Short mmCIF file of C-alpha atoms in Angstrom, two decimals:
data_model
loop_
_atom_site.label_atom_id
_atom_site.label_comp_id
_atom_site.label_asym_id
_atom_site.label_seq_id
_atom_site.Cartn_x
_atom_site.Cartn_y
_atom_site.Cartn_z
CA MET A 1 199.45 102.28 154.47
CA GLY A 2 198.61 100.53 157.73
CA THR A 3 195.85 98.01 158.36
CA VAL A 4 193.43 97.51 161.21
CA GLY A 5 194.96 94.85 163.40
CA GLY A 6 193.44 92.47 165.91
CA GLY A 7 192.17 93.69 169.24
CA GLY A 8 190.95 97.14 170.14
CA LEU A 9 187.98 98.38 168.12
CA LEU A 10 187.59 95.08 166.33
CA SER A 11 187.73 92.72 169.30
CA ASP A 12 184.51 91.52 170.93
CA GLY A 13 182.39 94.59 170.32
CA GLY A 14 185.23 97.08 170.22
CA VAL A 15 185.87 99.39 173.16
CA GLY A 16 182.40 98.94 174.55
CA GLY A 17 180.73 101.96 172.95
CA SER A 18 178.08 100.07 170.97
CA SER A 19 177.27 97.82 173.92
CA GLY A 20 176.32 100.77 176.11
CA GLY A 21 179.29 100.40 178.48
CA ALA A 22 182.47 102.45 178.35
CA LEU A 23 182.75 105.32 175.91
CA GLY A 24 183.93 104.57 172.38
CA GLY A 25 187.05 106.10 170.95
CA GLY A 26 187.20 109.57 169.47
CA LEU A 27 189.25 111.75 167.16
CA LEU A 28 188.90 115.39 166.14
CA VAL A 29 189.87 116.42 162.60
CA ALA A 30 190.88 120.09 162.70
CA GLY A 31 192.25 122.23 159.89
CA THR A 32 194.79 124.97 159.39
CA THR A 33 192.11 126.96 157.53
CA SER A 34 188.54 126.74 156.36
CA ASP A 35 188.20 124.42 153.36
CA ALA A 36 191.43 122.60 154.19
CA GLY A 37 189.64 119.29 153.71
CA LYS A 38 188.24 118.52 157.15
CA SER A 39 184.86 117.33 155.86
CA VAL A 40 186.42 115.06 153.25
CA VAL A 41 188.93 113.57 155.68
CA THR A 42 186.24 113.00 158.32
CA ALA A 43 184.02 111.24 155.78
CA GLY A 44 186.95 109.22 154.49
CA ILE A 45 187.92 108.01 157.97
CA CYS A 46 184.29 107.11 158.66
CA ARG A 47 184.04 105.05 155.46
CA TRP A 48 187.42 103.37 156.07
CA LEU A 49 186.43 102.40 159.62
CA VAL A 50 182.98 101.06 158.76
CA ARG A 51 184.53 98.89 156.04
CA GLN A 52 186.68 97.37 158.80
CA GLY A 53 183.58 96.48 160.82
CA VAL A 54 183.79 99.43 163.23
CA LYS A 55 180.52 101.07 164.31
CA VAL A 56 181.38 104.72 163.73
CA ALA A 57 179.52 108.04 163.75
CA PRO A 58 180.45 111.57 162.59
CA PHE A 59 180.09 114.64 164.79
CA LYS A 60 180.41 118.39 164.38
CA ALA A 61 179.54 120.43 167.44
CA GLN A 62 178.77 123.64 165.58
CA ASN A 63 178.31 124.19 161.89
CA MET A 64 177.77 127.45 160.00
CA SER A 65 176.03 126.55 156.78
CA LEU A 66 173.14 127.30 154.46
CA ASN A 67 173.45 123.78 153.06
CA SER A 68 171.34 121.68 155.40
CA PHE A 69 169.38 118.44 155.57
CA VAL A 70 166.39 117.04 157.46
CA THR A 71 166.75 113.79 159.42
CA ARG A 72 163.98 111.21 159.62
CA GLU A 73 162.93 112.56 163.01
CA GLY A 74 162.49 116.03 161.49
CA ALA A 75 165.71 117.65 162.73
CA GLU A 76 167.74 120.09 160.62
CA ILE A 77 171.50 119.46 160.47
CA GLY A 78 174.34 120.36 158.12
CA ARG A 79 174.42 118.40 154.86
CA ALA A 80 178.09 117.62 155.37
CA GLN A 81 177.23 115.68 158.54
CA ALA A 82 174.40 113.89 156.74
CA MET A 83 176.86 112.76 154.06
CA GLN A 84 179.42 111.76 156.69
CA ALA A 85 176.69 109.64 158.28
CA ALA A 86 176.15 108.04 154.87
CA ALA A 87 179.89 107.37 154.75
CA ALA A 88 179.59 105.69 158.16
CA ARG A 89 176.47 103.80 156.96
CA VAL A 90 174.38 105.10 159.84
CA GLU A 91 171.20 107.16 159.91
CA PRO A 92 171.93 110.88 160.51
CA THR A 93 170.56 112.37 163.72
CA ALA A 94 170.58 115.75 165.46
CA LEU A 95 173.25 114.44 167.86
CA MET A 96 175.75 114.58 165.00
CA ASN A 97 175.38 118.36 164.56
CA PRO A 98 173.77 119.82 167.69
CA VAL A 99 174.35 123.48 166.73
CA LEU A 100 173.71 124.78 163.22
CA LEU A 101 174.08 128.47 162.39
CA LYS A 102 172.29 129.69 159.24
CA PRO A 103 173.54 133.15 158.24
CA GLY A 104 170.89 135.71 157.34
CA SER A 105 173.38 138.54 156.88
CA ASP A 106 177.05 139.29 157.53
CA ARG A 107 176.23 139.92 161.20
CA SER A 108 173.44 137.56 162.26
CA SER A 109 172.38 133.94 161.99
CA GLN A 110 169.45 131.73 162.81
CA VAL A 111 170.48 129.35 165.58
CA VAL A 112 169.28 125.76 165.14
CA LEU A 113 169.71 123.75 168.34
CA LEU A 114 169.29 119.97 168.28
CA GLY A 115 167.58 120.28 164.91
CA LYS A 116 165.08 123.04 165.74
CA PRO A 117 165.36 126.84 165.28
CA VAL A 118 165.56 128.73 168.56
CA GLY A 119 166.00 132.31 167.33
CA GLU A 120 168.23 134.84 165.60
CA LEU A 121 171.46 136.07 167.15
CA SER A 122 174.09 138.56 166.11
CA ALA A 123 177.66 137.26 165.86
CA ARG A 124 178.58 139.41 168.87
CA GLY A 125 175.64 138.14 170.88
CA TYR A 126 176.45 134.53 170.08
CA HIS A 127 180.14 134.78 170.97
CA ALA A 128 179.44 136.98 174.00
CA GLY A 129 177.83 134.20 175.99
CA ARG A 130 175.41 131.97 174.15
CA GLN A 131 178.17 129.86 172.62
CA GLU A 132 179.81 129.08 175.97
CA GLN A 133 176.45 128.02 177.39
CA LEU A 134 176.14 125.42 174.64
CA LEU A 135 179.38 123.58 175.48
CA GLY A 136 177.59 121.32 177.95
CA THR A 137 174.93 120.45 175.35
CA VAL A 138 177.40 119.56 172.62
CA ALA A 139 179.57 117.60 175.06
CA ASP A 140 176.52 115.58 176.11
CA CYS A 141 175.69 114.84 172.45
CA LEU A 142 179.24 113.67 171.79
CA GLN A 143 179.19 111.51 174.91
CA GLU A 144 175.93 109.88 173.82
CA LEU A 145 177.37 109.08 170.39
CA ARG A 146 180.50 107.62 171.99
CA ARG A 147 178.33 105.54 174.33
CA THR A 148 176.50 103.95 171.40
CA HIS A 149 179.35 103.67 168.87
CA ASP A 150 182.82 102.16 168.81
CA ALA A 151 184.28 105.41 167.48
CA VAL A 152 183.21 108.99 166.79
CA ILE A 153 185.11 111.08 164.24
CA CYS A 154 184.62 114.77 164.99
CA GLU A 155 185.11 117.63 162.56
CA GLY A 156 186.37 121.01 163.65
CA ALA A 157 185.53 124.37 162.07
CA GLY A 158 187.79 126.96 160.52
CA SER A 159 191.08 126.87 162.42
CA PRO A 160 191.66 125.88 166.07
CA ALA A 161 194.14 128.77 166.31
CA GLU A 162 191.55 131.56 166.05
CA ILE A 163 192.87 133.09 169.25
CA ASN A 164 190.21 135.80 169.39
CA LEU A 165 187.49 133.13 169.69
CA ARG A 166 189.21 130.50 171.83
CA ARG A 167 187.45 131.44 175.08
CA THR A 168 184.05 130.62 173.62
CA ASP A 169 185.14 127.78 171.33
CA ILE A 170 182.93 124.68 171.39
CA VAL A 171 183.84 123.08 168.06
CA ASN A 172 187.64 122.82 167.98
CA MET A 173 189.89 122.65 171.04
CA GLY A 174 186.96 123.43 173.34
CA ILE A 175 185.20 120.13 172.61
CA ALA A 176 188.53 118.26 172.34
CA ARG A 177 189.46 119.44 175.83
CA ALA A 178 186.02 118.66 177.24
CA ALA A 179 186.04 115.12 175.82
CA ARG A 180 189.81 114.52 176.10
CA ILE A 181 190.18 113.32 172.51
CA PRO A 182 193.24 113.60 170.26
CA VAL A 183 193.37 116.11 167.41
CA VAL A 184 194.77 115.67 163.90
CA VAL A 185 195.32 118.89 161.92
CA VAL A 186 194.71 118.87 158.14
CA GLY A 187 196.53 121.31 155.85
CA ASP A 188 195.85 122.08 152.18
CA ILE A 189 199.28 122.01 150.51
CA ASP A 190 197.75 123.11 147.20
CA ARG A 191 197.38 126.59 148.70
CA GLY A 192 201.04 126.72 149.68
CA GLY A 193 202.64 127.38 153.05
CA VAL A 194 201.51 124.14 154.64
CA PHE A 195 204.59 123.73 156.88
CA ALA A 196 204.22 127.24 158.28
CA SER A 197 200.50 126.60 158.73
CA PHE A 198 201.06 123.39 160.70
CA PHE A 199 203.76 124.94 162.88
CA GLY A 200 201.94 128.24 163.39
CA THR A 201 198.63 126.56 164.20
CA THR A 202 200.30 124.45 166.88
CA ALA A 203 202.43 127.26 168.28
CA LEU A 204 199.42 129.57 168.76
CA LEU A 205 197.63 127.09 171.02
CA SER A 206 197.93 127.04 174.78
CA LYS A 207 200.04 124.38 176.46
CA GLU A 208 196.89 122.47 177.43
CA ASP A 209 195.52 122.58 173.88
CA GLN A 210 198.84 121.66 172.29
CA ALA A 211 198.91 118.54 174.45
CA LEU A 212 195.97 117.22 172.40
CA VAL A 213 197.46 117.86 168.93
CA ALA A 214 198.76 114.44 167.95
CA GLY A 215 199.77 114.88 164.33
CA TYR A 216 199.16 116.32 160.89
CA LEU A 217 197.63 115.27 157.56
CA VAL A 218 198.73 116.87 154.29
CA ASN A 219 195.86 117.24 151.80
CA LYS A 220 195.77 117.85 148.02
CA PHE A 221 199.40 117.02 147.28
CA ARG A 222 200.58 116.94 143.65
CA GLY A 223 203.82 115.37 142.49
CA ASP A 224 206.50 113.11 143.93
CA VAL A 225 205.94 112.56 147.65
CA THR A 226 209.63 111.76 148.19
CA LEU A 227 210.39 115.42 147.55
CA LEU A 228 208.09 116.31 150.45
CA GLU A 229 209.50 113.84 152.94
CA PRO A 230 212.52 115.93 154.09
CA GLY A 231 210.15 118.73 155.03
CA LEU A 232 207.93 116.34 156.95
CA GLU A 233 210.96 115.10 158.91
CA MET A 234 211.99 118.68 159.70
CA LEU A 235 208.41 119.43 160.81
CA ARG A 236 208.55 116.45 163.14
CA GLY A 237 211.83 117.70 164.56
CA LEU A 238 210.35 121.15 165.15
CA THR A 239 207.04 120.01 166.66
CA GLY A 240 207.61 116.49 167.97
CA ARG A 241 204.59 115.36 165.95
CA GLN A 242 204.49 113.11 162.91
CA THR A 243 202.58 113.58 159.69
CA LEU A 244 200.01 110.78 159.50
CA GLY A 245 199.54 110.83 155.76
CA VAL A 246 199.90 112.73 152.49
CA LEU A 247 196.62 112.66 150.58
CA PRO A 248 196.95 113.27 146.82
CA PHE A 249 195.06 115.92 144.91
CA ALA A 250 192.04 114.27 143.29
CA HIS A 251 189.07 115.71 141.41
CA GLY A 252 185.53 114.79 142.38
CA LEU A 253 186.25 113.82 146.00
CA GLY A 254 184.35 116.63 147.70
CA ILE A 255 181.18 115.98 149.66
CA ASP A 256 178.33 118.42 150.17
CA GLU A 257 179.88 121.75 151.07
CA GLU A 258 178.92 123.36 154.32
CA ASP A 259 180.02 126.95 153.97
CA GLY A 260 178.38 127.75 150.66
CA MET A 261 180.34 128.73 147.60
CA GLY A 262 182.48 131.53 148.90
CA VAL A 263 184.08 132.44 145.59
CA SER A 264 182.46 134.29 142.74
CA LEU A 265 180.02 131.97 141.00
CA ARG A 266 179.84 133.81 137.71
CA ARG A 267 180.32 131.28 134.92
CA ALA A 268 181.37 128.66 137.48
CA VAL A 269 180.57 125.17 136.22
CA ARG A 270 179.18 122.82 138.81
CA GLU A 271 181.03 119.51 138.46
CA SER A 272 179.06 116.92 140.35
CA ALA A 273 181.16 115.28 143.03
CA VAL A 274 179.53 111.95 142.21
CA ALA A 275 179.81 112.05 138.43
CA PRO A 276 182.26 109.73 136.65
CA PRO A 277 185.66 111.30 135.90
CA ALA A 278 185.48 114.08 133.32
CA THR A 279 186.68 113.50 129.79
CA ALA A 280 189.21 116.19 128.91
CA GLY A 281 187.54 118.41 131.49
CA ARG A 282 184.18 118.30 129.68
CA GLY A 283 182.31 115.76 131.79
CA PRO A 284 180.54 112.60 130.68
CA GLN A 285 179.46 112.53 127.04
CA PRO A 286 175.74 113.00 126.30
CA HIS A 287 173.56 109.95 125.79
CA GLY A 288 171.59 111.73 123.05
CA ALA A 289 172.60 113.99 120.18
CA GLU A 290 172.84 117.24 122.17
CA VAL A 291 173.79 118.49 125.60
CA LEU A 292 171.37 120.23 127.95
CA ARG A 293 172.52 123.53 129.47
CA VAL A 294 171.33 124.47 132.96
CA ALA A 295 171.86 127.97 134.39
CA VAL A 296 171.49 128.35 138.17
CA CYS A 297 170.97 131.91 139.39
CA ALA A 298 173.56 132.51 142.11
CA VAL A 299 171.20 134.41 144.41
CA PRO A 300 172.36 135.96 147.70
CA LEU A 301 172.34 133.60 150.72
CA MET A 302 171.90 130.67 148.36
CA SER A 303 171.01 127.50 150.24
CA ASN A 304 171.12 123.83 149.30
CA PHE A 305 172.73 124.51 145.93
CA THR A 306 173.62 120.81 145.99
CA ASP A 307 170.07 120.25 144.70
CA VAL A 308 171.56 120.56 141.20
CA ASP A 309 174.29 117.96 141.78
CA ALA A 310 171.99 115.23 140.50
CA LEU A 311 171.57 117.21 137.27
CA ALA A 312 175.34 117.65 136.96
CA ALA A 313 175.77 113.89 137.39
CA GLU A 314 173.73 113.23 134.24
CA PRO A 315 175.82 112.60 131.10
CA GLY A 316 175.42 115.56 128.77
CA VAL A 317 173.98 118.00 131.34
CA VAL A 318 176.14 121.09 131.90
CA VAL A 319 175.33 123.05 135.06
CA ARG A 320 176.73 126.53 135.63
CA PHE A 321 176.07 129.34 138.09
CA VAL A 322 175.29 132.77 136.66
CA ASP A 323 174.62 136.31 137.82
CA ARG A 324 173.96 138.19 134.55
CA ALA A 325 170.87 138.27 132.38
CA GLU A 326 172.81 137.59 129.17
CA GLU A 327 174.05 134.32 130.66
CA LEU A 328 170.51 132.93 130.50
CA THR A 329 170.33 133.32 126.73
CA ASP A 330 171.63 129.88 125.75
CA ALA A 331 170.28 128.03 128.82
CA ASP A 332 167.79 125.25 128.22
CA LEU A 333 166.71 125.32 131.86
CA VAL A 334 167.01 128.13 134.42
CA VAL A 335 166.96 127.15 138.09
CA LEU A 336 166.12 129.51 140.93
CA PRO A 337 167.60 127.73 143.97
CA GLY A 338 166.79 127.98 147.64
CA THR A 339 167.86 130.99 149.68
CA ARG A 340 167.87 132.12 153.30
CA GLY A 341 166.70 135.56 152.08
CA THR A 342 163.83 135.19 149.62
CA VAL A 343 162.87 138.89 149.51
CA ARG A 344 166.51 139.98 149.28
CA ALA A 345 167.14 137.50 146.45
CA LEU A 346 164.05 138.74 144.62
CA ALA A 347 165.34 142.32 144.75
CA TRP A 348 168.74 141.08 143.51
CA LEU A 349 167.11 139.40 140.50
CA ARG A 350 165.37 142.65 139.61
CA GLU A 351 168.43 144.83 140.10
CA ARG A 352 170.48 142.69 137.71
CA GLY A 353 167.85 142.33 135.02
CA LEU A 354 167.54 138.61 135.69
CA ALA A 355 163.88 138.92 136.68
CA ASP A 356 162.97 140.41 133.29
CA ALA A 357 165.04 137.78 131.47
CA ILE A 358 163.28 134.97 133.37
CA ALA A 359 159.87 136.51 132.57
CA ARG A 360 160.76 136.63 128.86
CA ARG A 361 161.77 132.97 128.98
CA ALA A 362 158.46 132.02 130.55
CA ALA A 363 156.56 133.98 127.89
CA GLU A 364 158.48 132.09 125.20
CA GLY A 365 157.68 128.71 126.79
CA ARG A 366 161.27 128.05 127.86
CA PRO A 367 161.72 125.99 131.06
CA VAL A 368 162.23 127.53 134.52
CA LEU A 369 162.41 125.60 137.81
CA GLY A 370 162.15 127.16 141.28
CA ILE A 371 163.16 125.19 144.37
CA CYS A 372 162.06 126.31 147.86
CA GLY A 373 162.92 130.03 148.01
CA GLY A 374 163.14 130.01 144.21
CA TYR A 375 159.61 128.59 144.06
CA GLN A 376 158.40 131.35 146.38
CA MET A 377 159.98 134.04 144.19
CA LEU A 378 158.15 132.72 141.12
CA GLY A 379 154.78 133.32 142.81
CA GLU A 380 152.47 136.32 142.68
CA ARG A 381 152.94 137.67 146.18
CA ILE A 382 155.07 137.14 149.28
CA GLU A 383 153.92 138.21 152.74
CA ASP A 384 156.98 138.18 154.96
CA ASP A 385 156.89 139.42 158.54
CA VAL A 386 159.34 136.73 159.69
CA GLU A 387 162.49 136.48 157.59
CA SER A 388 162.95 139.95 156.04
CA LYS A 389 160.03 141.64 157.85
CA ALA A 390 159.36 143.43 154.55
CA GLY A 391 155.60 142.84 154.66
CA VAL A 392 153.86 142.26 151.34
CA VAL A 393 156.17 142.07 148.30
CA ASP A 394 155.28 141.30 144.69
CA GLY A 395 156.77 138.09 143.34
CA LEU A 396 157.74 137.44 139.74
CA GLY A 397 154.14 136.48 138.95
CA LEU A 398 155.03 133.41 136.89
CA LEU A 399 153.22 130.87 139.08
CA PRO A 400 149.71 131.18 140.60
CA VAL A 401 151.06 131.01 144.14
CA ARG A 402 150.77 133.25 147.19
CA VAL A 403 153.29 132.79 149.97
CA ARG A 404 152.97 133.72 153.63
CA PHE A 405 155.93 133.31 155.97
CA ALA A 406 155.04 131.45 159.18
CA VAL A 407 156.97 131.70 162.44
CA GLU A 408 157.13 127.92 162.68
CA LYS A 409 159.62 126.37 160.25
CA THR A 410 158.50 123.41 158.15
CA LEU A 411 160.95 120.51 158.50
CA ALA A 412 159.83 117.34 156.77
CA ARG A 413 160.87 114.32 154.67
CA PRO A 414 157.99 113.96 152.19
CA ALA A 415 157.53 111.32 149.50
CA GLY A 416 155.08 111.08 146.62
CA GLU A 417 154.85 110.99 142.86
CA ALA A 418 155.66 113.44 140.08
CA LEU A 419 155.47 113.01 136.31
CA GLY A 420 154.38 109.44 136.91
CA GLU A 421 157.51 108.56 138.90
CA PRO A 422 158.16 108.09 142.64
CA VAL A 423 159.94 111.02 144.24
CA GLU A 424 161.34 111.83 147.68
CA GLY A 425 162.70 115.06 149.14
CA TYR A 426 163.04 117.16 152.25
CA GLU A 427 161.52 120.51 153.23
CA ILE A 428 163.18 123.40 155.10
CA HIS A 429 161.16 126.62 154.87
CA HIS A 430 159.11 129.24 156.71
CA GLY A 431 157.06 130.13 153.63
CA VAL A 432 153.62 128.55 153.28
CA ALA A 433 152.41 128.41 149.68
CA GLU A 434 148.78 128.75 148.61
CA VAL A 435 148.35 127.48 145.04
CA THR A 436 145.44 129.24 143.32
CA GLY A 437 145.61 127.73 139.83
CA GLY A 438 148.07 126.40 137.28
CA ASP A 439 148.16 123.53 134.81
CA GLU A 440 148.97 120.78 137.33
CA VAL A 441 150.36 120.13 140.78
CA PHE A 442 154.01 119.15 140.82
CA MET A 443 154.23 116.62 143.66
CA SER A 444 151.21 114.43 144.42
CA ASP A 445 150.37 111.42 146.57
CA GLY A 446 149.89 109.19 143.54
CA SER A 447 146.10 109.35 143.58
CA GLY A 448 145.75 112.87 142.26
CA GLN A 449 145.92 114.65 145.63
CA GLY A 450 148.41 117.49 145.43
CA LEU A 451 151.21 117.56 148.00
CA ASP A 452 153.41 120.43 146.87
CA GLY A 453 154.28 122.79 144.04
CA CYS A 454 152.69 123.51 140.71
CA ARG A 455 153.30 124.10 137.01
CA ALA A 456 152.13 126.92 134.74
CA GLY A 457 153.27 126.45 131.15
CA SER A 458 156.99 125.75 131.22
CA VAL A 459 157.47 127.17 134.75
CA TRP A 460 157.73 124.67 137.60
CA GLY A 461 158.06 125.16 141.35
CA THR A 462 158.41 122.99 144.46
CA HIS A 463 159.50 123.30 148.08
CA TRP A 464 161.09 119.85 147.97
CA HIS A 465 164.88 119.85 148.15
CA GLY A 466 166.61 116.72 146.92
CA SER A 467 163.78 115.65 144.62
CA LEU A 468 166.12 115.50 141.60
CA GLU A 469 168.05 112.69 143.31
CA SER A 470 165.07 110.40 142.53
CA ASP A 471 166.33 108.85 139.30
CA GLY A 472 163.05 108.12 137.48
CA PHE A 473 161.61 111.54 138.26
CA ARG A 474 164.83 113.32 137.23
CA ARG A 475 164.85 111.57 133.87
CA ALA A 476 161.16 112.32 133.29
CA PHE A 477 161.69 115.98 134.18
CA LEU A 478 164.71 116.29 131.89
CA ARG A 479 162.75 114.76 129.03
CA ARG A 480 160.08 117.45 129.52
CA VAL A 481 162.72 120.17 129.69
CA ALA A 482 164.44 118.91 126.53
CA ALA A 483 161.12 118.81 124.67
CA ASP A 484 160.20 122.36 125.74
CA ALA A 485 163.70 123.60 124.91
CA GLY A 486 163.74 121.89 121.53
CA ARG A 487 166.90 119.93 122.33
CA ALA A 488 167.72 116.44 121.06
CA PHE A 489 168.82 115.50 124.57
CA VAL A 490 168.05 112.06 125.97
CA PRO A 491 168.77 111.26 129.63
CA ALA A 492 170.90 108.17 130.14
CA PRO A 493 168.72 105.25 131.26
CA ASP A 494 171.15 103.92 133.86
CA THR A 495 172.37 106.93 135.86
CA CYS A 496 171.73 106.07 139.52
CA PHE A 497 172.55 108.95 141.84
CA GLY A 498 172.58 106.75 144.95
CA VAL A 499 175.08 104.33 143.43
CA LEU A 500 177.29 107.19 142.27
CA ARG A 501 177.18 108.67 145.77
CA GLU A 502 178.24 105.35 147.31
CA GLU A 503 181.11 105.04 144.84
CA GLN A 504 182.21 108.54 145.77
CA LEU A 505 182.21 107.71 149.48
CA ASP A 506 184.20 104.56 148.77
CA ARG A 507 186.77 106.70 146.95
CA LEU A 508 187.09 108.79 150.11
CA GLY A 509 187.64 105.64 152.15
CA ASP A 510 190.25 104.48 149.64
CA LEU A 511 192.04 107.81 150.00
CA ILE A 512 192.50 107.22 153.73
CA GLU A 513 193.29 103.52 153.43
CA GLU A 514 195.91 103.98 150.73
CA HIS A 515 197.59 107.24 151.76
CA ALA A 516 197.21 107.67 155.54
CA ASP A 517 198.94 105.87 158.38
CA THR A 518 195.84 103.97 159.44
CA ASP A 519 197.68 102.10 162.19
CA ALA A 520 198.57 105.43 163.80
CA LEU A 521 195.04 106.78 163.34
CA LEU A 522 193.59 103.65 164.93
CA ARG A 523 195.93 103.95 167.92
CA LEU A 524 194.79 107.52 168.47
CA ILE A 525 191.11 106.53 168.29
CA GLU A 526 191.59 103.54 170.61
CA GLU A 527 194.17 104.81 173.08
CA GLY A 528 193.46 108.53 173.16
CA VAL A 529 195.88 111.40 173.51
CA PRO A 530 199.59 110.46 173.39
CA THR A 531 201.64 111.42 176.42
CA ALA A 532 204.57 113.81 176.56
CA LEU A 533 203.85 115.78 173.39
CA PRO A 534 206.24 118.76 173.47
CA PHE A 535 205.11 122.36 173.93
CA ILE A 536 205.92 124.69 171.03
CA PRO A 537 206.38 128.33 172.09
CA PRO A 538 205.01 130.95 172.26
CA GLY A 539 201.59 129.38 172.95
CA ALA A 540 198.35 131.31 173.17
CA PRO A 541 198.78 135.01 174.06
#
């Protein structure tokens, strides 16, 4: 729609943020609900701005996620913020996600502050005081990002109209009020009720909070936009706020999810967000004669399930999540992913008969891969007085590994070699593995010195998340899997996960550039909160 004009962010170093003077501009992307599209819109705005020459950074004050990442300085943050940083073409840092909550149950979470774990808190304990105390910390982080960047695009969480939590809010209107930045509310029209959601979200905010809500963005629209326009005009008449864009429904535009996969995963096919468009809904055609089927056990508190996205991006690799033993029957590779509850996940595997099915596969020489918590479950014994406090628990006994949970969490960005190919990853775990045997180490330093993991027969295990994003290693691993599975599958020689990821981020930038009012967005970022926005009754109770 609009274009970035002269002056403002693009004139002589922008608004002074990157030069260390005045604070750069800011914008908060809120949503009518969880999963309305806040992460995608934030990433899209970041990519659009950086393509215009604007030095931009993402920010999310508080994230609840089991899908996390490790920065180069060894800080743990949400993966969504790491991918938004990639969209902005900047290195991710702890400033971009100062508070990360990692659920361990329905009622408690590990609190990660500025990239380091500081303890476990119940939901009541967190909202009863700890959260309010953190507002100063997150405001300082946002201020530092604004001081060093021309613009900071903030992402909210859930809905800003959660009136029961407003007093302790630090991620939606709380941080917007503290930093005096305008708010754009995103609504998912594919769910229905978007007009009521926009109006109701605004009307449930206090007068002071409403004064920051500058407009709306419709997400996931299908059909003829002219049919929507009368409703948008009526919404403007009711609220005094314009809709700043109607983003079309598009497959494959999601970035790394932050809240986990909240729906049932049984038989859910993982379509890689970076893969080329699917052919008739079946994904890219295989390079060889046959496809390769990957079954990922959807364990409780599953973490970093995006580890398998690089597999799903490969032509001819079909990735699905399963929770029944019979669903492993036709799988060429079974993956045990990471989890925040290793002992709990192990019990779940046994209760559902999956543990026995995996053991039978191993005995038949059929491939199994464990990543992080999945690697720990494949071992002989787990000693856990930290996470579950269950003491000594028998593992699946498929790898010669003994695991002891340490109080100190390992956070690292290792690099090495595996299967003769360079490989990089990141580590996030309390479990310390002692390898007592096996056929070979998995990850080495290139000179034969083992760094991590091991193999016994067709069973593989590693603590390294993200290793499958290393193209040469992924292809070498898939060739081994195909050989062990007896499949005529050949990995494509030219699949580059990094290039696909960049293309995906560019598609997000295109979405904003082509379907949002970028002139209006730029004015909000540069000039701040518009004046005289009307109050919509009744306001907060």
